[in-house]
CSV table of C-alpha atoms in Angstrom, one decimal:
chain,number,residue,atom,x,y,z
A,1,UNK,CA,65.6,114.8,36.9
A,2,UNK,CA,69.3,115.3,37.1
A,3,UNK,CA,68.5,118.4,39.6
A,4,UNK,CA,65.4,116.0,41.3
A,5,UNK,CA,68.3,113.4,42.1
A,6,UNK,CA,71.5,116.0,43.0
A,7,UNK,CA,73.1,115.3,46.1
A,8,UNK,CA,71.7,117.4,48.6
A,9,UNK,CA,74.6,120.2,50.9
A,10,UNK,CA,74.5,119.3,54.6
A,11,UNK,CA,73.4,122.2,55.9
A,12,UNK,CA,76.0,124.4,58.2
A,13,UNK,CA,76.2,124.1,61.7
A,14,UNK,CA,77.6,127.9,62.6
A,15,UNK,CA,79.9,127.0,66.0
A,16,UNK,CA,82.0,130.1,66.9
A,17,UNK,CA,79.9,133.0,68.8
A,18,UNK,CA,79.9,136.6,69.0
A,19,UNK,CA,82.0,136.2,72.0
A,20,UNK,CA,84.4,133.5,70.9
A,21,UNK,CA,84.5,135.4,67.7
A,22,UNK,CA,85.5,138.5,70.6
A,23,UNK,CA,88.2,136.4,71.5
A,24,UNK,CA,89.8,134.9,68.3
A,25,UNK,CA,90.6,138.2,67.5
A,26,UNK,CA,92.2,139.4,70.1
A,27,UNK,CA,94.5,135.9,70.8
A,28,UNK,CA,95.4,136.6,66.5
A,29,UNK,CA,96.6,140.3,67.4
A,30,UNK,CA,98.9,139.3,70.5
A,31,UNK,CA,102.2,138.4,69.6
A,32,UNK,CA,102.8,134.9,70.7
A,33,UNK,CA,106.4,134.3,68.8
A,34,UNK,CA,108.5,131.2,69.3
A,35,UNK,CA,110.4,131.1,72.7
A,36,UNK,CA,108.3,134.2,74.3
A,37,UNK,CA,104.8,132.6,74.1
A,38,UNK,CA,104.1,133.7,77.6
A,39,UNK,CA,100.9,136.8,76.8
A,40,UNK,CA,99.3,134.6,74.0
A,41,UNK,CA,99.2,132.2,76.7
A,42,UNK,CA,97.8,134.3,79.8
A,43,UNK,CA,94.9,135.5,77.2
A,44,UNK,CA,94.5,131.4,76.1
A,45,UNK,CA,94.5,129.9,79.7
A,46,UNK,CA,91.5,132.8,80.9
A,47,UNK,CA,89.6,131.7,78.3
A,48,UNK,CA,89.1,128.5,78.3
A,49,UNK,CA,89.5,128.5,82.8
A,50,UNK,CA,85.1,128.5,82.9
A,51,UNK,CA,85.4,125.4,81.0
A,52,UNK,CA,88.0,123.3,82.7
A,53,UNK,CA,88.9,121.4,86.2
A,54,UNK,CA,92.2,122.4,86.7
A,55,UNK,CA,95.1,124.3,84.4
A,56,UNK,CA,98.8,124.2,84.8
A,57,UNK,CA,101.9,125.4,82.5
A,58,UNK,CA,105.2,123.7,81.8
A,59,UNK,CA,108.7,125.5,82.8
A,60,UNK,CA,108.9,126.7,78.7
A,61,UNK,CA,105.1,128.0,78.6
A,62,UNK,CA,102.8,125.2,77.4
A,63,UNK,CA,99.4,126.1,78.8
A,64,UNK,CA,97.2,122.9,79.8
A,65,UNK,CA,93.5,122.6,80.6
A,66,UNK,CA,92.3,119.7,82.0
A,67,UNK,CA,88.7,117.6,82.5
A,68,UNK,CA,88.6,114.9,84.8
A,69,UNK,CA,91.7,115.4,85.9
A,70,UNK,CA,92.0,112.6,88.0
A,71,UNK,CA,90.9,110.0,85.5
A,72,UNK,CA,93.8,107.1,84.0
A,73,UNK,CA,92.9,107.2,80.9
A,74,UNK,CA,94.2,110.3,79.4
A,75,UNK,CA,93.6,111.9,75.9
A,76,UNK,CA,95.0,114.6,74.4
A,77,UNK,CA,93.6,117.1,72.6
A,78,UNK,CA,96.1,119.6,71.3
A,79,UNK,CA,97.6,122.2,69.2
A,80,UNK,CA,101.0,124.9,69.2
A,81,UNK,CA,100.9,128.3,70.4
A,82,UNK,CA,103.8,130.1,68.4
A,83,UNK,CA,104.3,132.5,66.0
A,84,UNK,CA,107.0,132.7,63.0
A,85,UNK,CA,109.2,135.9,63.5
A,86,UNK,CA,112.8,137.4,63.7
A,87,UNK,CA,115.6,137.8,66.1
A,88,UNK,CA,117.6,141.0,66.1
A,89,UNK,CA,121.3,139.4,65.2
A,90,UNK,CA,123.4,143.0,63.9
A,91,UNK,CA,123.1,146.3,64.2
A,92,UNK,CA,125.5,148.6,62.5
A,93,UNK,CA,126.7,151.7,62.8
A,94,UNK,CA,123.8,153.6,61.5
A,95,UNK,CA,121.4,152.2,63.2
A,96,UNK,CA,119.9,149.9,61.3
A,97,UNK,CA,119.2,146.2,62.0
A,98,UNK,CA,120.0,143.1,60.7
A,99,UNK,CA,118.2,139.7,61.6
A,100,UNK,CA,117.8,136.0,61.8
A,101,UNK,CA,115.0,133.9,61.3
A,102,UNK,CA,112.5,132.6,64.6
A,103,UNK,CA,110.9,130.0,63.1
A,104,UNK,CA,110.1,129.1,59.6
A,105,UNK,CA,110.2,133.5,58.3
A,106,UNK,CA,110.2,134.4,54.5
A,107,UNK,CA,112.2,136.6,54.1
A,108,UNK,CA,111.1,137.6,50.8
A,109,UNK,CA,107.6,139.1,51.8
A,110,UNK,CA,109.7,141.1,54.9
A,111,UNK,CA,110.4,144.4,52.4
A,112,UNK,CA,107.9,147.1,53.6
A,113,UNK,CA,106.4,145.4,55.9
A,114,UNK,CA,105.8,147.0,59.5
A,115,UNK,CA,106.9,145.6,63.0
A,116,UNK,CA,107.2,145.4,67.0
A,117,UNK,CA,110.1,145.3,68.2
A,118,UNK,CA,110.0,143.4,71.5
A,119,UNK,CA,112.3,145.3,74.7
A,120,UNK,CA,112.5,145.0,78.4
A,121,UNK,CA,111.2,148.4,77.7
A,122,UNK,CA,108.0,147.8,75.9
A,123,UNK,CA,107.6,147.1,72.4
A,124,UNK,CA,110.1,149.5,69.8
A,125,UNK,CA,108.1,150.0,66.3
A,126,UNK,CA,110.1,149.7,62.6
A,127,UNK,CA,109.9,149.4,59.6
A,128,UNK,CA,111.9,146.1,56.9
A,129,UNK,CA,112.9,149.1,54.6
A,130,UNK,CA,114.0,148.4,50.6
A,131,UNK,CA,115.1,150.8,48.0
A,132,UNK,CA,112.9,152.5,46.0
A,133,UNK,CA,112.4,151.4,42.9
A,134,UNK,CA,113.8,155.1,41.0
A,135,UNK,CA,116.9,153.7,42.4
A,136,UNK,CA,117.0,149.9,41.1
A,137,UNK,CA,116.3,151.2,37.2
A,138,UNK,CA,119.3,149.8,35.4
A,139,UNK,CA,120.5,147.8,37.4
A,140,UNK,CA,120.3,144.1,38.2
A,141,UNK,CA,117.4,143.6,40.2
A,142,UNK,CA,118.2,142.3,44.2
A,143,UNK,CA,115.5,139.5,45.4
A,144,UNK,CA,114.9,140.1,49.2
A,145,UNK,CA,117.3,137.9,51.1
A,146,UNK,CA,118.3,137.5,55.1
A,147,UNK,CA,121.4,139.2,54.1
A,148,UNK,CA,119.8,142.0,52.6
A,149,UNK,CA,116.3,142.6,54.9
A,150,UNK,CA,117.4,145.2,57.2
A,151,UNK,CA,115.1,147.0,59.6
A,152,UNK,CA,115.1,151.2,60.3
A,153,UNK,CA,113.5,151.9,63.9
A,154,UNK,CA,114.2,155.8,63.0
A,155,UNK,CA,117.7,155.9,64.8
A,156,UNK,CA,120.8,157.4,62.8
A,157,UNK,CA,123.7,155.2,65.5
A,158,UNK,CA,124.0,152.2,67.2
A,159,UNK,CA,123.5,153.7,70.3
A,160,UNK,CA,120.3,155.3,69.7
A,161,UNK,CA,118.9,151.7,68.8
A,162,UNK,CA,120.6,150.6,72.1
A,163,UNK,CA,118.8,153.7,73.9
A,164,UNK,CA,115.6,152.1,73.1
A,165,UNK,CA,116.0,149.2,74.5
A,166,UNK,CA,117.1,147.4,71.3
A,167,UNK,CA,119.7,144.6,71.6
A,168,UNK,CA,120.4,141.3,70.0
A,169,UNK,CA,118.1,138.9,70.6
A,170,UNK,CA,114.8,141.2,70.8
A,171,UNK,CA,112.4,139.6,68.9
A,172,UNK,CA,110.4,141.0,66.7
A,173,UNK,CA,106.9,140.2,64.8
A,174,UNK,CA,104.8,141.5,62.1
A,175,UNK,CA,102.1,144.9,63.6
A,176,UNK,CA,99.4,143.1,61.1
A,177,UNK,CA,96.1,142.3,63.0
A,178,UNK,CA,92.8,140.1,62.4
A,179,UNK,CA,89.3,141.1,59.6
A,180,UNK,CA,87.3,138.8,58.1
A,181,UNK,CA,87.3,139.1,54.4
A,182,UNK,CA,84.0,138.5,52.3
A,183,UNK,CA,82.2,137.2,55.7
A,184,UNK,CA,83.8,133.9,54.6
A,185,UNK,CA,87.7,133.5,55.6
A,186,UNK,CA,89.0,134.5,59.1
A,187,UNK,CA,92.5,136.5,57.8
A,188,UNK,CA,95.5,137.0,60.1
A,189,UNK,CA,99.2,136.3,61.0
A,190,UNK,CA,99.2,133.1,62.8
A,191,UNK,CA,96.2,131.6,61.8
A,192,UNK,CA,99.5,129.2,61.9
A,193,UNK,CA,98.5,127.9,64.6
A,194,UNK,CA,96.6,130.1,67.0
A,195,UNK,CA,93.7,129.2,64.8
A,196,UNK,CA,94.0,125.6,66.4
A,197,UNK,CA,94.1,127.1,70.1
A,198,UNK,CA,91.4,128.5,69.1
A,199,UNK,CA,89.5,125.4,67.9
A,200,UNK,CA,90.7,123.5,71.4
A,201,UNK,CA,89.2,125.6,73.4
A,202,UNK,CA,86.2,125.6,71.5
A,203,UNK,CA,85.5,122.0,71.8
A,204,UNK,CA,86.2,122.8,75.7
A,205,UNK,CA,83.5,125.5,75.7
A,206,UNK,CA,80.8,122.5,73.8
A,207,UNK,CA,81.6,120.3,76.1
A,208,UNK,CA,80.6,122.7,79.2
A,209,UNK,CA,77.6,124.4,77.4
A,210,UNK,CA,76.4,120.9,76.4
A,211,UNK,CA,76.8,119.2,79.4
A,212,UNK,CA,78.9,116.3,78.0
A,213,UNK,CA,80.3,114.1,81.3
A,214,UNK,CA,84.0,112.2,79.2
A,215,UNK,CA,84.5,108.7,81.0
A,216,UNK,CA,88.2,109.6,81.0
A,217,UNK,CA,90.3,112.5,81.5
A,218,UNK,CA,90.7,115.4,78.7
A,219,UNK,CA,94.1,117.7,78.3
A,220,UNK,CA,93.5,120.4,76.6
A,221,UNK,CA,97.5,121.7,74.9
A,222,UNK,CA,98.7,124.6,73.8
A,223,UNK,CA,102.1,123.6,73.2
A,224,UNK,CA,105.7,126.3,72.2
A,225,UNK,CA,108.0,126.2,69.9
A,226,UNK,CA,106.4,123.9,67.3
A,227,UNK,CA,108.1,126.4,64.4
A,228,UNK,CA,111.5,125.0,65.5
A,229,UNK,CA,111.7,121.8,66.2
A,230,UNK,CA,108.0,120.1,67.9
A,231,UNK,CA,110.0,121.4,70.9
A,232,UNK,CA,107.4,122.1,73.3
A,233,UNK,CA,104.9,119.2,72.0
A,234,UNK,CA,108.6,116.3,73.2
A,235,UNK,CA,108.4,118.0,76.2
A,236,UNK,CA,104.0,118.0,77.5
A,237,UNK,CA,104.2,114.5,76.2
A,238,UNK,CA,106.3,112.9,78.5
A,239,UNK,CA,104.7,114.9,81.2
A,240,UNK,CA,101.2,114.2,80.0
A,241,UNK,CA,102.1,110.5,79.3
A,242,UNK,CA,98.4,110.0,77.6
A,243,UNK,CA,97.2,107.1,75.9
A,244,UNK,CA,95.5,109.0,72.8
A,245,UNK,CA,96.8,112.0,70.9
A,246,UNK,CA,94.9,114.3,68.4
A,247,UNK,CA,96.0,117.5,67.0
A,248,UNK,CA,95.4,120.2,64.7
A,249,UNK,CA,97.5,122.5,62.6
A,250,UNK,CA,97.2,124.1,59.2
A,251,UNK,CA,97.8,122.6,56.0
A,252,UNK,CA,98.0,124.3,52.5
A,253,UNK,CA,94.8,125.2,50.6
A,254,UNK,CA,96.9,124.2,46.4
A,255,UNK,CA,94.1,125.9,45.0
A,256,UNK,CA,95.8,129.2,44.2
A,257,UNK,CA,98.2,130.3,41.8
A,258,UNK,CA,102.6,128.5,41.6
A,259,UNK,CA,101.1,125.7,44.0
A,260,UNK,CA,102.0,122.0,42.6
A,261,UNK,CA,98.7,119.8,43.2
A,262,UNK,CA,101.3,116.8,42.4
A,263,UNK,CA,103.1,117.4,44.6
A,264,UNK,CA,101.4,119.5,47.3
A,265,UNK,CA,97.9,117.7,47.1
A,266,UNK,CA,94.3,119.3,45.9
A,267,UNK,CA,93.1,120.5,49.4
A,268,UNK,CA,90.6,123.3,49.3
A,269,UNK,CA,89.8,126.2,51.8
A,270,UNK,CA,85.4,125.2,52.8
A,271,UNK,CA,85.8,121.9,51.8
A,272,UNK,CA,86.1,120.7,55.3
A,273,UNK,CA,88.4,119.6,57.6
A,274,UNK,CA,91.7,117.3,56.3
A,275,UNK,CA,92.7,113.5,57.6
A,276,UNK,CA,96.0,113.3,57.2
A,277,UNK,CA,97.7,109.6,56.3
A,278,UNK,CA,101.2,109.1,57.5
A,279,UNK,CA,103.2,107.0,59.1
A,280,UNK,CA,103.3,108.6,61.9
A,281,UNK,CA,99.3,108.8,62.3
A,282,UNK,CA,97.7,105.8,63.8
A,283,UNK,CA,95.7,104.0,61.7
A,284,UNK,CA,92.7,102.9,64.1
A,285,UNK,CA,92.2,106.4,65.6
A,286,UNK,CA,92.1,107.8,61.8
A,287,UNK,CA,89.4,105.1,60.4
A,288,UNK,CA,87.5,106.6,64.0
A,289,UNK,CA,88.0,110.3,62.4
A,290,UNK,CA,86.2,108.9,59.0
A,291,UNK,CA,83.6,107.4,60.7
A,292,UNK,CA,82.7,110.2,63.0
A,293,UNK,CA,82.5,112.6,60.2
A,294,UNK,CA,80.7,110.3,58.3
A,295,UNK,CA,78.3,109.9,60.6
A,296,UNK,CA,77.6,113.5,61.2
A,297,UNK,CA,77.7,114.9,57.9
A,298,UNK,CA,81.0,116.6,58.7
A,299,UNK,CA,82.7,117.5,54.9
A,300,UNK,CA,86.0,115.8,55.0
A,301,UNK,CA,89.6,115.7,52.9
A,302,UNK,CA,92.3,113.4,52.7
A,303,UNK,CA,95.9,114.1,52.5
A,304,UNK,CA,98.9,111.8,52.4
A,305,UNK,CA,102.4,112.5,53.9
A,306,UNK,CA,105.7,111.3,53.1
A,307,UNK,CA,107.6,110.1,56.2
A,308,UNK,CA,106.5,112.5,59.0
A,309,UNK,CA,103.8,114.7,59.5
A,310,UNK,CA,106.3,117.8,60.2
A,311,UNK,CA,103.5,118.6,63.0
A,312,UNK,CA,103.3,118.5,67.0
A,313,UNK,CA,102.0,114.9,65.6
A,314,UNK,CA,104.9,113.1,65.4
A,315,UNK,CA,105.7,114.6,68.9
A,316,UNK,CA,102.7,112.5,70.2
A,317,UNK,CA,103.0,109.6,68.6
A,318,UNK,CA,106.5,108.8,69.5
A,319,UNK,CA,106.4,109.4,72.6
A,320,UNK,CA,105.9,107.3,75.9
A,321,UNK,CA,106.9,104.1,73.6
A,322,UNK,CA,104.2,105.0,71.0
A,323,UNK,CA,101.0,107.1,71.0
A,324,UNK,CA,97.8,106.4,68.6
A,325,UNK,CA,97.5,110.1,67.9
A,326,UNK,CA,96.0,111.9,64.4
A,327,UNK,CA,95.7,115.1,62.6
A,328,UNK,CA,92.6,117.1,62.1
A,329,UNK,CA,94.7,119.9,59.3
A,330,UNK,CA,92.9,123.3,58.5
A,331,UNK,CA,93.3,124.0,55.2
A,332,UNK,CA,95.4,127.6,55.2
A,333,UNK,CA,95.7,130.2,52.7
A,334,UNK,CA,99.0,131.6,52.4
A,335,UNK,CA,101.4,130.1,54.9
A,336,UNK,CA,103.7,132.2,57.3
A,337,UNK,CA,102.9,135.3,55.5
A,338,UNK,CA,100.9,138.4,57.2
A,339,UNK,CA,98.0,137.3,55.8
A,340,UNK,CA,97.0,134.2,56.7
A,341,UNK,CA,93.4,132.9,55.8
A,342,UNK,CA,91.1,130.1,56.9
A,343,UNK,CA,87.7,129.5,56.0
A,344,UNK,CA,84.8,129.7,59.0
A,345,UNK,CA,83.4,126.8,57.5
A,346,UNK,CA,86.6,124.6,58.0
A,347,UNK,CA,86.6,126.3,61.5
A,348,UNK,CA,83.3,125.3,62.6
A,349,UNK,CA,83.8,121.7,60.8
A,350,UNK,CA,87.2,121.4,62.4
A,351,UNK,CA,86.0,122.1,65.9
A,352,UNK,CA,82.9,119.7,65.1
A,353,UNK,CA,84.9,116.8,63.9
A,354,UNK,CA,87.4,116.9,67.6
A,355,UNK,CA,83.9,117.6,69.7
A,356,UNK,CA,81.9,114.6,68.2
A,357,UNK,CA,85.3,112.0,67.8
A,358,UNK,CA,85.3,113.0,71.0
A,359,UNK,CA,81.9,111.1,72.5
A,360,UNK,CA,82.6,108.7,70.3
A,361,UNK,CA,86.4,107.2,72.4
A,362,UNK,CA,85.6,104.9,75.0
A,363,UNK,CA,87.5,105.0,78.4
A,364,UNK,CA,90.6,102.4,77.9
A,365,UNK,CA,90.3,102.2,74.4
A,366,UNK,CA,93.0,100.2,72.4
A,367,UNK,CA,93.5,101.1,69.5
A,368,UNK,CA,95.6,98.3,68.5
A,369,UNK,CA,94.3,96.0,65.4
A,370,UNK,CA,95.4,93.2,66.6
A,371,UNK,CA,96.7,91.7,70.8
A,372,UNK,CA,98.6,88.7,69.6
């Protein structure tokens, strides 16, 4: 009897196609460090252009595709394009390179990583060196810190390094690339948050392929400089002046070791998009997301954020006198490493939730609970 009454899991609908997956891999593998996002933005806009009416790019590289650009009521769906990285900060006389962060780069994962140093002359290969275990025997172990991690590009003098085109301020990215794990997870660096850029582009593709006509202007926004303080979103929110904003970013899958569920919440990869509860998340827009998810059998999870979400949601919400904003997060394992993992079904379901929500927003919709 128990088996008979067991609730059936909704059948998963695959959204990502072979062609869109090919773009996703290329997009993840391309470097787009904070402040240097241009190459990735070109790739993204080239993919998006067939599905929108027009595109534009702002002074710092935020890229936007627009459907119904003449409409007065404006809805934004947004992700951020930039990835964490490093800057060259000091070159020793022996040709070793010390670094500082560009965004929230994790010094503990750096030793033995291969990197690309971006110069005007092209990519220079280097590695984060680390003393061999044999040489540390009997000594007090030093943990990796910003003070002791260093790059070796095979040079023996500062002059040799500079001759390669490397100078203070050159940006550095890891060379790890996209893969699929157990036919279940997309893996790579910068899933945070190029997975988001991919998903909002897929929403535009679905709208075009399904011949959906929206009663408002839709702005598909891939912002720069989120990793250093939501700066790109601040700039583009001021330019577009939207009436509604739906932001997508990543959040932590908390099922792996050394994560405290009491403080981080109980979130799972593969169990659906995560809806956030926070002051910046407009309550009635969030209720619409819940309603749409339930109506369309899209699995979802919930997360609470104290004071702020730490995502571009905050930038849109508090812009232009207040913009009804909501956050749809993609559960992710191993954030800010080179092996960030997102579940294939979660990617499909975030796309579905944004798509179906857009079909349920009315032209001129007022999300206030009361007006007088």
